[in-house]
């Protein structure tokens, strides 16, 4: 990226950090309340609405008739188109694919969607192996953030960067989850190893190889170009001295 999007001479960067102080109890309590309030607002808006939409799509088919089996619902048909993408990762169930889609609105809605679709923990445990569940956790941790974060990236950097962030994070999450699942299968369950898992593992190895190679090439240039120059360091020291005199 240094030779394409971020080409040019590196500009020295010096940043002064404020003095660390012990936070007061009032500031800590205010911050805790703001975080709790933000979560409650999202829980009763986005997550609640997502749960209602999931319930509706799971209950009716495209003719708006109540289905006896959720596999005949609108949700199962739509999620069935996405499920094969996750087959090499070990969790190609349409209900899990639906939960990952709703997680784009808010990561917290993944759990509520799984609860609505599976009905009980026993059903969920029976539908996914522990190794696939570990890959699912890795994917949830790394794939695209919520809509609010994507909107912030679009507002600050533009639509192309926002789309790149979404695609890049999904690809990285898919590769890392495939690596975890592939390594586990290779170690514990060789009989369940398939061609998709092998391809995911090989793609990740190739990606890591080229990433390490690019970092090794850029490291000497970065060390030479981003180091603060002598005038910049002297100017920073002068500012600190003046700041200390003003405080005195």
Coordinates of N, CA and C in Angstrom, one line a residue:
X1 N 0.8 -1.2 0.0 CA 0.0 0.0 0.0 C 0.9 1.3 0.0
X2 N 2.1 1.1 0.5 CA 3.0 2.3 0.5 C 3.3 2.8 -0.9
X3 N 3.4 1.8 -1.9 CA 3.7 2.2 -3.2 C 2.5 2.5 -4.1
X4 N 1.3 2.3 -3.6 CA 0.1 2.6 -4.4 C -0.8 3.7 -3.8
X5 N -1.6 3.4 -2.8 CA -2.5 4.4 -2.2 C -1.8 5.4 -1.3
X6 N -0.7 5.0 -0.6 CA 0.0 5.9 0.3 C 1.4 6.2 -0.2
X7 N 1.5 6.4 -1.5 CA 2.8 6.7 -2.1 C 3.2 8.1 -1.7
X8 N 4.5 8.4 -1.8 CA 5.0 9.7 -1.5 C 6.0 9.7 -0.2
X9 N 6.5 10.8 0.1 CA 7.4 10.9 1.2 C 6.7 10.9 2.5
X10 N 7.2 10.2 3.5 CA 6.6 10.1 4.8 C 6.9 11.4 5.5
X11 N 5.9 11.9 6.2 CA 6.0 13.2 7.0 C 6.2 12.8 8.4
X12 N 7.3 13.4 9.1 CA 7.5 13.1 10.5 C 6.3 13.5 11.4
X13 N 6.0 12.7 12.4 CA 4.9 12.9 13.2 C 5.3 12.8 14.7
X14 N 5.0 13.9 15.4 CA 5.4 14.0 16.8 C 4.1 14.4 17.5
X15 N 3.7 13.7 18.5 CA 2.4 14.0 19.2 C 2.7 14.0 20.7
X16 N 2.3 15.1 21.3 CA 2.4 15.2 22.8 C 1.2 14.7 23.5
X17 N 1.5 13.8 24.5 CA 0.4 13.2 25.2 C 0.2 14.0 26.5
X18 N -1.1 14.1 27.0 CA -1.3 14.8 28.2 C -0.9 14.0 29.4
X19 N -0.7 14.6 30.5 CA -0.4 13.9 31.8 C -1.5 13.0 32.2
X20 N -1.1 11.8 32.7 CA -2.1 10.8 33.2 C -2.5 11.2 34.6
X21 N -3.8 11.2 34.8 CA -4.4 11.5 36.1 C -5.4 10.4 36.5
X22 N -5.5 10.3 37.8 CA -6.5 9.3 38.3 C -7.9 9.8 38.1
X23 N -8.8 9.1 37.4 CA -10.1 9.5 37.1 C -11.0 9.6 38.4
X24 N -11.8 10.6 38.4 CA -12.7 10.7 39.6 C -13.8 9.7 39.5
X25 N -14.4 9.5 40.7 CA -15.6 8.6 40.8 C -16.7 9.1 39.9
X26 N -16.9 10.4 39.9 CA -18.0 11.0 39.1 C -17.8 10.7 37.6
X27 N -16.6 10.9 37.1 CA -16.4 10.6 35.7 C -16.5 9.1 35.3
X28 N -16.1 8.3 36.2 CA -16.2 6.8 36.0 C -17.7 6.4 36.0
X29 N -18.5 6.9 36.9 CA -19.9 6.6 37.0 C -20.6 7.2 35.7
X30 N -20.3 8.4 35.3 CA -20.9 8.9 34.1 C -20.6 8.1 32.9
X31 N -19.4 7.7 32.7 CA -19.0 6.9 31.6 C -19.7 5.5 31.6
X32 N -19.8 4.9 32.8 CA -20.5 3.6 32.9 C -22.0 3.8 32.5
X33 N -22.6 4.9 33.0 CA -24.0 5.1 32.7 C -24.2 5.3 31.2
X34 N -23.3 6.1 30.5 CA -23.4 6.3 29.1 C -23.3 5.0 28.3
X35 N -22.4 4.2 28.7 CA -22.2 2.9 28.0 C -23.4 2.0 28.2
X36 N -23.9 1.9 29.4 CA -25.1 1.1 29.7 C -26.3 1.6 29.0
X37 N -26.4 3.0 28.9 CA -27.6 3.6 28.3 C -27.6 3.3 26.8
X38 N -26.4 3.4 26.2 CA -26.2 3.1 24.8 C -26.6 1.7 24.4
X39 N -26.2 0.7 25.3 CA -26.5 -0.7 25.0 C -28.0 -0.9 25.2
X40 N -28.6 -0.3 26.2 CA -30.0 -0.5 26.4 C -30.8 0.1 25.2
X41 N -30.4 1.2 24.7 CA -31.1 1.8 23.6 C -31.0 0.9 22.4
X42 N -29.8 0.3 22.1 CA -29.7 -0.6 21.0 C -30.5 -1.9 21.2
X43 N -30.5 -2.4 22.5 CA -31.2 -3.6 22.8 C -32.7 -3.5 22.6
X44 N -33.3 -2.3 22.9 CA -34.7 -2.1 22.7 C -35.1 -1.5 21.4
X45 N -34.1 -1.3 20.5 CA -34.4 -0.8 19.2 C -34.0 -1.8 18.1
X46 N -32.7 -1.8 17.8 CA -32.2 -2.6 16.7 C -32.4 -4.1 17.0
X47 N -32.0 -4.6 18.2 CA -32.1 -6.0 18.5 C -33.6 -6.4 18.5
X48 N -34.4 -5.6 19.1 CA -35.8 -5.9 19.2 C -36.5 -6.0 17.9
X49 N -36.2 -5.0 17.0 CA -36.8 -5.0 15.7 C -36.2 -6.2 14.8
X50 N -35.0 -6.5 15.0 CA -34.4 -7.6 14.3 C -35.0 -8.9 14.7
X51 N -35.3 -9.1 16.0 CA -36.0 -10.3 16.5 C -37.4 -10.4 15.9
X52 N -38.1 -9.3 15.8 CA -39.5 -9.4 15.2 C -39.4 -9.8 13.7
X53 N -38.5 -9.1 13.0 CA -38.4 -9.4 11.6 C -38.0 -10.9 11.4
X54 N -37.1 -11.4 12.2 CA -36.7 -12.8 12.0 C -37.8 -13.7 12.3
X55 N -38.6 -13.4 13.4 CA -39.8 -14.2 13.7 C -40.8 -14.3 12.6
X56 N -41.0 -13.1 11.9 CA -42.0 -13.0 10.9 C -41.5 -13.8 9.7
X57 N -40.3 -13.7 9.3 CA -39.7 -14.4 8.1 C -39.7 -15.9 8.3
X58 N -39.5 -16.3 9.6 CA -39.4 -17.7 9.9 C -40.8 -18.3 10.0
X59 N -41.8 -17.6 10.2 CA -43.2 -18.1 10.5 C -44.0 -18.2 9.2
X60 N -43.7 -17.3 8.2 CA -44.5 -17.3 7.0 C -43.7 -17.7 5.7
X61 N -44.4 -18.2 4.7 CA -43.7 -18.4 3.4 C -44.0 -17.2 2.5
X62 N -43.6 -17.3 1.2 CA -43.7 -16.2 0.3 C -45.2 -15.9 0.0
X63 N -46.1 -16.9 0.3 CA -47.5 -16.6 0.1 C -48.2 -16.1 1.3
X64 N -47.4 -15.7 2.3 CA -47.8 -15.3 3.7 C -48.7 -16.3 4.3
X65 N -48.4 -17.6 4.2 CA -49.1 -18.6 4.9 C -48.2 -19.1 6.0
X66 N -48.8 -19.5 7.1 CA -48.1 -20.0 8.3 C -47.5 -21.3 7.9
X67 N -46.2 -21.5 8.1 CA -45.6 -22.8 7.8 C -45.5 -23.7 9.0
X68 N -45.7 -25.0 8.8 CA -45.5 -25.9 9.9 C -44.1 -26.2 10.2
X69 N -43.2 -26.1 9.2 CA -41.8 -26.4 9.4 C -41.0 -25.1 9.0
X70 N -40.1 -24.6 9.9 CA -39.4 -23.4 9.5 C -38.5 -23.5 8.3
X71 N -38.2 -24.7 7.9 CA -37.4 -24.9 6.7 C -38.1 -24.5 5.4
X72 N -39.5 -24.4 5.5 CA -40.3 -24.0 4.3 C -40.5 -22.5 4.3
X73 N -40.0 -21.8 5.3 CA -40.3 -20.3 5.4 C -39.5 -19.5 4.5
X74 N -39.8 -18.2 4.4 CA -39.1 -17.3 3.5 C -37.6 -17.2 4.0
X75 N -37.4 -17.2 5.3 CA -36.1 -17.0 5.9 C -35.2 -18.2 5.5
X76 N -35.7 -19.4 5.5 CA -34.9 -20.6 5.1 C -34.5 -20.5 3.7
X77 N -35.4 -20.1 2.8 CA -35.1 -20.0 1.4 C -34.0 -19.0 1.1
X78 N -34.1 -17.8 1.7 CA -33.1 -16.8 1.4 C -31.8 -17.2 2.0
X79 N -31.8 -17.6 3.3 CA -30.6 -18.0 4.0 C -29.9 -19.2 3.3
X80 N -30.7 -20.0 2.7 CA -30.1 -21.2 2.0 C -29.2 -20.8 0.9
X81 N -29.4 -19.6 0.3 CA -28.5 -19.2 -0.8 C -27.1 -18.8 -0.2
X82 N -27.1 -18.4 1.0 CA -25.8 -17.9 1.6 C -25.1 -19.1 2.3
X83 N -25.8 -20.1 2.8 CA -25.3 -21.1 3.6 C -24.1 -21.9 3.0
X84 N -24.1 -22.2 1.7 CA -23.0 -22.9 1.1 C -21.6 -22.2 1.2
X85 N -21.7 -20.8 1.4 CA -20.4 -20.1 1.5 C -19.7 -20.5 2.8
X86 N -20.4 -20.9 3.8 CA -19.8 -21.3 5.1 C -19.6 -22.8 5.2
X87 N -19.9 -23.6 4.2 CA -19.7 -25.0 4.3 C -18.3 -25.4 4.5
X88 N -17.3 -24.8 3.9 CA -15.9 -25.1 4.3 C -15.5 -24.8 5.7
X89 N -16.3 -24.0 6.4 CA -16.0 -23.6 7.8 C -16.7 -24.5 8.8
X90 N -17.5 -25.3 8.3 CA -18.2 -26.3 9.2 C -19.5 -25.9 9.7
X91 N -20.0 -24.7 9.4 CA -21.4 -24.3 9.8 C -22.2 -23.8 8.7
X92 N -22.7 -24.7 7.9 CA -23.5 -24.4 6.7 C -25.0 -24.5 6.9
X93 N -25.4 -24.4 8.2 CA -26.8 -24.4 8.6 C -27.4 -23.0 8.2
X94 N -28.6 -23.0 7.6 CA -29.2 -21.7 7.2 C -29.6 -20.8 8.4
X95 N -29.8 -21.4 9.5 CA -30.1 -20.6 10.7 C -28.9 -19.8 11.2
X96 N -27.7 -20.4 11.1 CA -26.5 -19.7 11.5 C -26.2 -18.6 10.5
X97 N -26.4 -18.9 9.2 CA -26.2 -17.9 8.2 C -27.1 -16.7 8.4
X98 N -28.3 -16.9 8.8 CA -29.3 -15.9 9.1 C -28.8 -15.0 10.3
X99 N -28.3 -15.7 11.3 CA -27.8 -15.0 12.5 C -26.6 -14.1 12.1
X100 N -25.7 -14.5 11.2 CA -24.6 -13.7 10.8 C -25.0 -12.5 10.0
X101 N -26.1 -12.7 9.2 CA -26.6 -11.5 8.4 C -27.2 -10.5 9.4
X102 N -28.0 -10.9 10.4 CA -28.5 -10.0 11.3 C -27.4 -9.3 12.2
X103 N -26.3 -10.0 12.3 CA -25.2 -9.4 13.1 C -24.6 -8.2 12.4
X104 N -24.9 -8.0 11.1 CA -24.4 -6.8 10.5 C -25.1 -5.5 11.0
X105 N -26.4 -5.7 11.4 CA -27.1 -4.6 12.0 C -26.6 -4.3 13.4
X106 N -26.3 -5.3 14.2 CA -25.7 -5.2 15.5 C -25.2 -6.6 15.9
X107 N -23.9 -6.6 16.3 CA -23.4 -7.9 16.7 C -24.1 -8.6 17.8
X108 N -24.8 -7.8 18.7 CA -25.5 -8.4 19.8 C -26.7 -9.3 19.3
X109 N -27.2 -9.0 18.1 CA -28.4 -9.7 17.6 C -28.1 -11.1 17.1
X110 N -26.8 -11.4 17.0 CA -26.5 -12.8 16.6 C -27.0 -13.8 17.6
X111 N -26.8 -13.5 18.9 CA -27.2 -14.4 19.9 C -28.8 -14.5 20.0
X112 N -29.4 -13.4 19.9 CA -30.9 -13.4 19.9 C -31.5 -14.1 18.7
X113 N -30.9 -14.0 17.5 CA -31.3 -14.7 16.3 C -31.2 -16.2 16.5
X114 N -30.0 -16.6 17.0 CA -29.8 -18.0 17.2 C -30.8 -18.6 18.2
X115 N -31.1 -17.8 19.2 CA -32.1 -18.3 20.2 C -33.5 -18.4 19.6
X116 N -33.9 -17.5 18.7 CA -35.2 -17.5 18.1 C -35.3 -18.7 17.1
X117 N -34.2 -18.9 16.3 CA -34.3 -19.9 15.2 C -34.1 -21.3 15.8
X118 N -33.2 -21.5 16.7 CA -33.0 -22.9 17.2 C -34.0 -23.2 18.3
X119 N -34.5 -22.3 19.1 CA -35.5 -22.5 20.1 C -34.9 -22.9 21.4
X120 N -33.8 -23.7 21.4 CA -33.2 -24.2 22.7 C -31.7 -24.4 22.5
X121 N -31.0 -24.4 23.6 CA -29.5 -24.6 23.5 C -29.2 -26.0 23.0
X122 N -30.0 -27.0 23.4 CA -29.8 -28.4 23.0 C -29.9 -28.6 21.5
X123 N -30.8 -27.9 20.9 CA -31.0 -27.9 19.4 C -29.7 -27.3 18.7
X124 N -29.3 -26.2 19.3 CA -28.1 -25.6 18.7 C -26.8 -26.4 18.8
X125 N -26.7 -27.1 20.0 CA -25.5 -27.9 20.2 C -25.5 -29.1 19.3
X126 N -26.8 -29.6 19.0 CA -26.9 -30.8 18.1 C -26.6 -30.5 16.7
X127 N -26.8 -29.2 16.3 CA -26.6 -28.8 14.9 C -25.2 -28.4 14.5
X128 N -24.3 -28.2 15.5 CA -23.0 -27.7 15.2 C -22.0 -28.4 16.1
X129 N -20.8 -28.8 15.6 CA -19.8 -29.4 16.4 C -19.0 -28.4 17.2
X130 N -18.3 -28.8 18.2 CA -17.5 -27.8 19.0 C -16.4 -27.1 18.2
X131 N -15.9 -27.9 17.2 CA -14.8 -27.3 16.4 C -15.4 -26.2 15.4
X132 N -16.6 -26.5 14.8 CA -17.2 -25.5 14.0 C -17.7 -24.4 14.8
X133 N -18.1 -24.6 16.1 CA -18.5 -23.5 16.9 C -17.4 -22.6 17.2
X134 N -16.2 -23.1 17.4 CA -15.0 -22.3 17.6 C -14.7 -21.4 16.3
X135 N -14.8 -22.0 15.1 CA -14.7 -21.3 13.9 C -15.7 -20.2 13.8
X136 N -17.0 -20.5 14.2 CA -18.0 -19.5 14.2 C -17.7 -18.3 15.1
X137 N -17.1 -18.6 16.3 CA -16.8 -17.5 17.2 C -15.7 -16.6 16.6
X138 N -14.7 -17.3 15.9 CA -13.6 -16.5 15.2 C -14.2 -15.6 14.1
X139 N -15.2 -16.2 13.4 CA -15.8 -15.4 12.3 C -16.6 -14.2 12.8
X140 N -17.3 -14.4 13.9 CA -18.1 -13.3 14.5 C -17.2 -12.2 15.1
X141 N -16.0 -12.7 15.6 CA -15.1 -11.7 16.1 C -14.5 -10.8 15.0
X142 N -14.3 -11.3 13.9 CA -13.5 -10.6 12.9 C -14.3 -10.0 11.7
X143 N -15.5 -10.5 11.5 CA -16.2 -10.0 10.3 C -16.8 -8.6 10.5
X144 N -17.4 -8.1 9.4 CA -17.7 -6.7 9.4 C -18.5 -6.2 10.6
X145 N -18.2 -5.0 11.1 CA -18.8 -4.4 12.2 C -20.3 -4.0 12.0
X146 N -20.9 -3.4 12.9 CA -22.3 -3.0 12.8 C -22.5 -1.9 11.8
X147 N -23.8 -1.7 11.4 CA -24.1 -0.6 10.4 C -23.6 0.7 10.9
X148 N -23.7 1.0 12.1 CA -23.2 2.3 12.6 C -21.8 2.6 12.3
X149 N -20.9 1.6 12.6 CA -19.5 1.7 12.3 C -19.2 1.8 10.8
X150 N -20.0 1.1 10.0 CA -19.8 1.2 8.5 C -20.2 2.6 8.1
X151 N -21.3 3.1 8.6 CA -21.7 4.5 8.3 C -20.7 5.5 8.7
X152 N -20.0 5.3 9.8 CA -19.0 6.3 10.2 C -17.8 6.2 9.3
X153 N -17.4 5.0 8.8 CA -16.3 4.9 7.8 C -16.7 5.6 6.5
X154 N -17.9 5.4 6.1 CA -18.4 6.0 4.8 C -18.4 7.6 5.0
X155 N -18.8 8.1 6.1 CA -18.8 9.5 6.3 C -17.4 10.1 6.3
X156 N -16.5 9.4 6.9 CA -15.1 9.9 7.1 C -14.2 9.7 5.8
X157 N -14.4 8.5 5.2 CA -13.5 8.1 4.1 C -14.1 8.0 2.8
X158 N -15.4 7.8 2.7 CA -16.1 7.6 1.5 C -16.7 6.2 1.3
X159 N -17.5 6.1 0.3 CA -18.2 4.8 0.0 C -17.2 3.7 -0.4
X160 N -16.2 4.0 -1.2 CA -15.3 3.0 -1.6 C -14.5 2.4 -0.5
X161 N -14.1 3.2 0.5 CA -13.3 2.7 1.6 C -14.3 1.9 2.5
X162 N -15.5 2.3 2.7 CA -16.5 1.6 3.5 C -16.7 0.2 2.9
X163 N -16.9 0.1 1.6 CA -17.1 -1.1 0.9 C -15.9 -2.0 1.0
X164 N -14.7 -1.4 0.9 CA -13.5 -2.2 1.1 C -13.3 -2.7 2.4
X165 N -13.7 -1.9 3.5 CA -13.6 -2.4 4.8 C -14.5 -3.6 5.1
X166 N -15.7 -3.5 4.5 CA -16.7 -4.6 4.7 C -16.2 -5.9 4.0
X167 N -15.8 -5.7 2.8 CA -15.3 -6.9 2.0 C -14.0 -7.5 2.6
X168 N -13.1 -6.6 3.0 CA -11.8 -7.1 3.5 C -12.0 -7.8 4.8
X169 N -12.8 -7.3 5.7 CA -13.0 -7.9 7.0 C -13.8 -9.2 6.9
X170 N -14.7 -9.3 6.0 CA -15.4 -10.6 5.7 C -14.5 -11.6 5.2
X171 N -13.6 -11.2 4.3 CA -12.6 -12.2 3.7 C -11.7 -12.7 4.8
X172 N -11.2 -11.7 5.6 CA -10.2 -12.1 6.6 C -10.9 -13.0 7.6
X173 N -12.1 -12.7 8.0 CA -12.9 -13.5 9.0 C -13.1 -14.9 8.4
X174 N -13.4 -15.0 7.1 CA -13.7 -16.3 6.5 C -12.4 -17.1 6.4
X175 N -11.3 -16.5 6.1 CA -10.0 -17.2 6.1 C -9.5 -17.7 7.4
X176 N -9.7 -16.8 8.4 CA -9.2 -17.2 9.8 C -10.1 -18.3 10.4
X177 N -11.4 -18.2 10.2 CA -12.3 -19.2 10.7 C -12.0 -20.6 9.9
X178 N -11.7 -20.5 8.6 CA -11.3 -21.7 7.9 C -10.0 -22.3 8.4
X179 N -9.1 -21.4 8.8 CA -7.8 -21.9 9.3 C -8.0 -22.6 10.6
X180 N -8.8 -22.0 11.5 CA -9.1 -22.7 12.8 C -9.8 -24.0 12.6
X181 N -10.8 -24.0 11.7 CA -11.5 -25.3 11.5 C -10.7 -26.3 10.8
X182 N -9.9 -25.9 9.8 CA -9.0 -26.8 9.1 C -7.9 -27.4 9.9
X183 N -7.3 -26.6 10.8 CA -6.3 -27.1 11.7 C -6.9 -28.1 12.7
X184 N -8.1 -27.8 13.2 CA -8.8 -28.7 14.1 C -9.1 -30.1 13.4
X185 N -9.7 -30.0 12.2 CA -10.0 -31.2 11.5 C -8.8 -32.0 11.2
X186 N -7.7 -31.3 10.8 CA -6.5 -32.0 10.4 C -5.9 -32.8 11.6
X187 N -6.1 -32.2 12.8 CA -5.5 -32.8 14.0 C -6.4 -33.9 14.6
X188 N -7.7 -33.6 14.7 CA -8.6 -34.5 15.4 C -9.6 -35.3 14.5
X189 N -9.9 -34.8 13.3 CA -11.0 -35.5 12.6 C -10.5 -35.5 11.1
X190 N -9.6 -36.3 10.8 CA -9.1 -36.4 9.4 C -10.1 -37.0 8.5
X191 N -11.1 -37.8 9.0 CA -12.1 -38.3 8.1 C -13.1 -37.3 7.6
X192 N -13.2 -36.1 8.2 CA -14.1 -35.1 7.8 C -13.4 -34.0 7.0
X193 N -12.2 -34.2 6.7 CA -11.5 -33.2 5.9 C -12.0 -33.2 4.4
X194 N -12.4 -32.0 3.9 CA -12.9 -31.9 2.6 C -12.0 -31.0 1.7
X195 N -12.3 -30.9 0.4 CA -11.5 -30.1 -0.5 C -11.7 -28.6 -0.2
X196 N -12.9 -28.2 0.3 CA -13.1 -26.8 0.6 C -12.2 -26.3 1.8
X197 N -12.1 -27.1 2.8 CA -11.3 -26.8 3.9 C -9.8 -26.7 3.5
X198 N -9.4 -27.6 2.7 CA -8.0 -27.6 2.2 C -7.7 -26.4 1.4
X199 N -8.6 -25.9 0.6 CA -8.4 -24.7 -0.2 C -8.4 -23.5 0.7
X200 N -9.2 -23.4 1.7 CA -9.2 -22.3 2.6 C -7.8 -22.2 3.3
X201 N -7.3 -23.4 3.8 CA -6.0 -23.4 4.4 C -4.9 -23.0 3.5
X202 N -4.9 -23.4 2.2 CA -3.9 -23.0 1.3 C -4.0 -21.6 1.0
X203 N -5.2 -21.0 0.8 CA -5.3 -19.6 0.5 C -4.8 -18.7 1.6
X204 N -5.0 -19.2 2.9 CA -4.5 -18.4 4.0 C -3.0 -18.5 4.1
X205 N -2.4 -19.6 3.8 CA -1.0 -19.7 3.9 C -0.4 -18.8 2.8
X206 N -0.9 -18.8 1.6 CA -0.4 -17.9 0.6 C -0.6 -16.4 1.0
X207 N -1.7 -16.1 1.5 CA -1.9 -14.7 2.0 C -0.9 -14.3 3.0
X208 N -0.7 -15.1 4.0 CA 0.3 -14.8 5.1 C 1.7 -14.7 4.5
X209 N 2.0 -15.5 3.5 CA 3.4 -15.4 2.9 C 3.6 -14.1 2.2
X210 N 2.6 -13.7 1.4 CA 2.8 -12.4 0.7 C 2.7 -11.2 1.7
X211 N 1.9 -11.3 2.7 CA 1.9 -10.2 3.7 C 3.2 -10.1 4.4
X212 N 3.8 -11.2 4.8 CA 5.1 -11.1 5.5 C 6.2 -10.6 4.6
X213 N 6.1 -11.0 3.3 CA 7.1 -10.5 2.3 C 7.0 -9.0 2.1
X214 N 5.7 -8.5 2.0 CA 5.5 -7.1 1.8 C 6.0 -6.3 3.0
X215 N 5.8 -6.8 4.2 CA 6.2 -6.1 5.5 C 7.7 -6.1 5.5
X216 N 8.4 -7.1 5.1 CA 9.9 -7.2 5.1 C 10.4 -6.2 4.1
X217 N 9.8 -6.0 3.0 CA 10.2 -5.0 2.0 C 10.0 -3.6 2.5
X218 N 8.9 -3.3 3.2 CA 8.6 -1.9 3.6 C 9.3 -1.5 4.9
X219 N 9.7 -2.5 5.7 CA 10.3 -2.1 7.0 C 11.5 -1.2 6.9
X220 N 12.5 -1.4 6.0 CA 13.6 -0.5 5.9 C 13.2 0.9 5.5
X221 N 12.3 1.0 4.5 CA 11.8 2.3 4.0 C 11.0 3.0 5.1
X222 N 10.2 2.3 5.9 CA 9.5 2.9 7.0 C 10.4 3.4 8.1
X223 N 11.4 2.6 8.4 CA 12.4 3.1 9.4 C 13.1 4.3 9.0
X224 N 13.4 4.4 7.7 CA 14.2 5.6 7.3 C 13.3 6.8 7.1
X225 N 12.0 6.6 6.7 CA 11.2 7.7 6.3 C 10.3 8.3 7.4
X226 N 10.0 7.5 8.4 CA 9.1 8.0 9.4 C 9.8 8.4 10.7
X227 N 11.1 8.2 10.8 CA 11.8 8.6 12.0 C 11.7 10.1 12.1
X228 N 11.5 10.7 13.3 CA 11.4 12.1 13.5 C 12.8 12.7 13.2
X229 N 12.8 13.9 12.5 CA 14.0 14.6 12.3 C 14.5 15.3 13.5
X230 N 15.7 15.8 13.4 CA 16.3 16.5 14.5 C 15.6 17.8 14.8
X231 N 15.2 18.7 13.7 CA 14.5 19.9 14.0 C 13.1 19.6 14.6
X232 N 12.5 18.5 14.2 CA 11.1 18.2 14.8 C 11.3 17.9 16.3
X233 N 12.3 17.1 16.6 CA 12.5 16.8 18.0 C 12.9 18.0 18.9
X234 N 13.7 18.9 18.3 CA 14.1 20.1 19.0 C 12.9 21.0 19.2
X235 N 12.0 21.1 18.2 CA 10.8 21.9 18.3 C 9.9 21.3 19.4
X236 N 9.8 20.0 19.5 CA 8.9 19.4 20.5 C 9.5 19.7 21.9
X237 N 10.8 19.6 22.0 CA 11.4 19.8 23.4 C 11.2 21.3 23.8
X238 N 11.3 22.2 22.8 CA 11.0 23.6 23.1 C 9.6 23.9 23.6
X239 N 8.7 23.2 22.9 CA 7.3 23.4 23.3 C 7.1 22.9 24.7
X240 N 7.7 21.7 25.0 CA 7.5 21.2 26.4 C 8.1 22.1 27.4
X241 N 9.3 22.7 27.1 CA 9.9 23.6 28.1 C 9.1 24.8 28.3
X242 N 8.5 25.4 27.2 CA 7.6 26.6 27.4 C 6.4 26.2 28.2
X243 N 5.8 25.0 28.0 CA 4.7 24.6 28.7 C 5.0 24.5 30.2
X244 N 6.1 23.9 30.6 CA 6.5 23.8 32.0 C 6.7 25.2 32.6
X245 N 7.3 26.1 31.8 CA 7.5 27.5 32.4 C 6.2 28.2 32.6
X246 N 5.2 28.0 31.7 CA 3.9 28.6 31.8 C 3.2 28.1 33.0
X247 N 3.3 26.8 33.3 CA 2.7 26.2 34.5 C 3.3 26.7 35.8
X248 N 4.6 26.9 35.7 CA 5.3 27.4 36.9 C 4.9 28.8 37.2

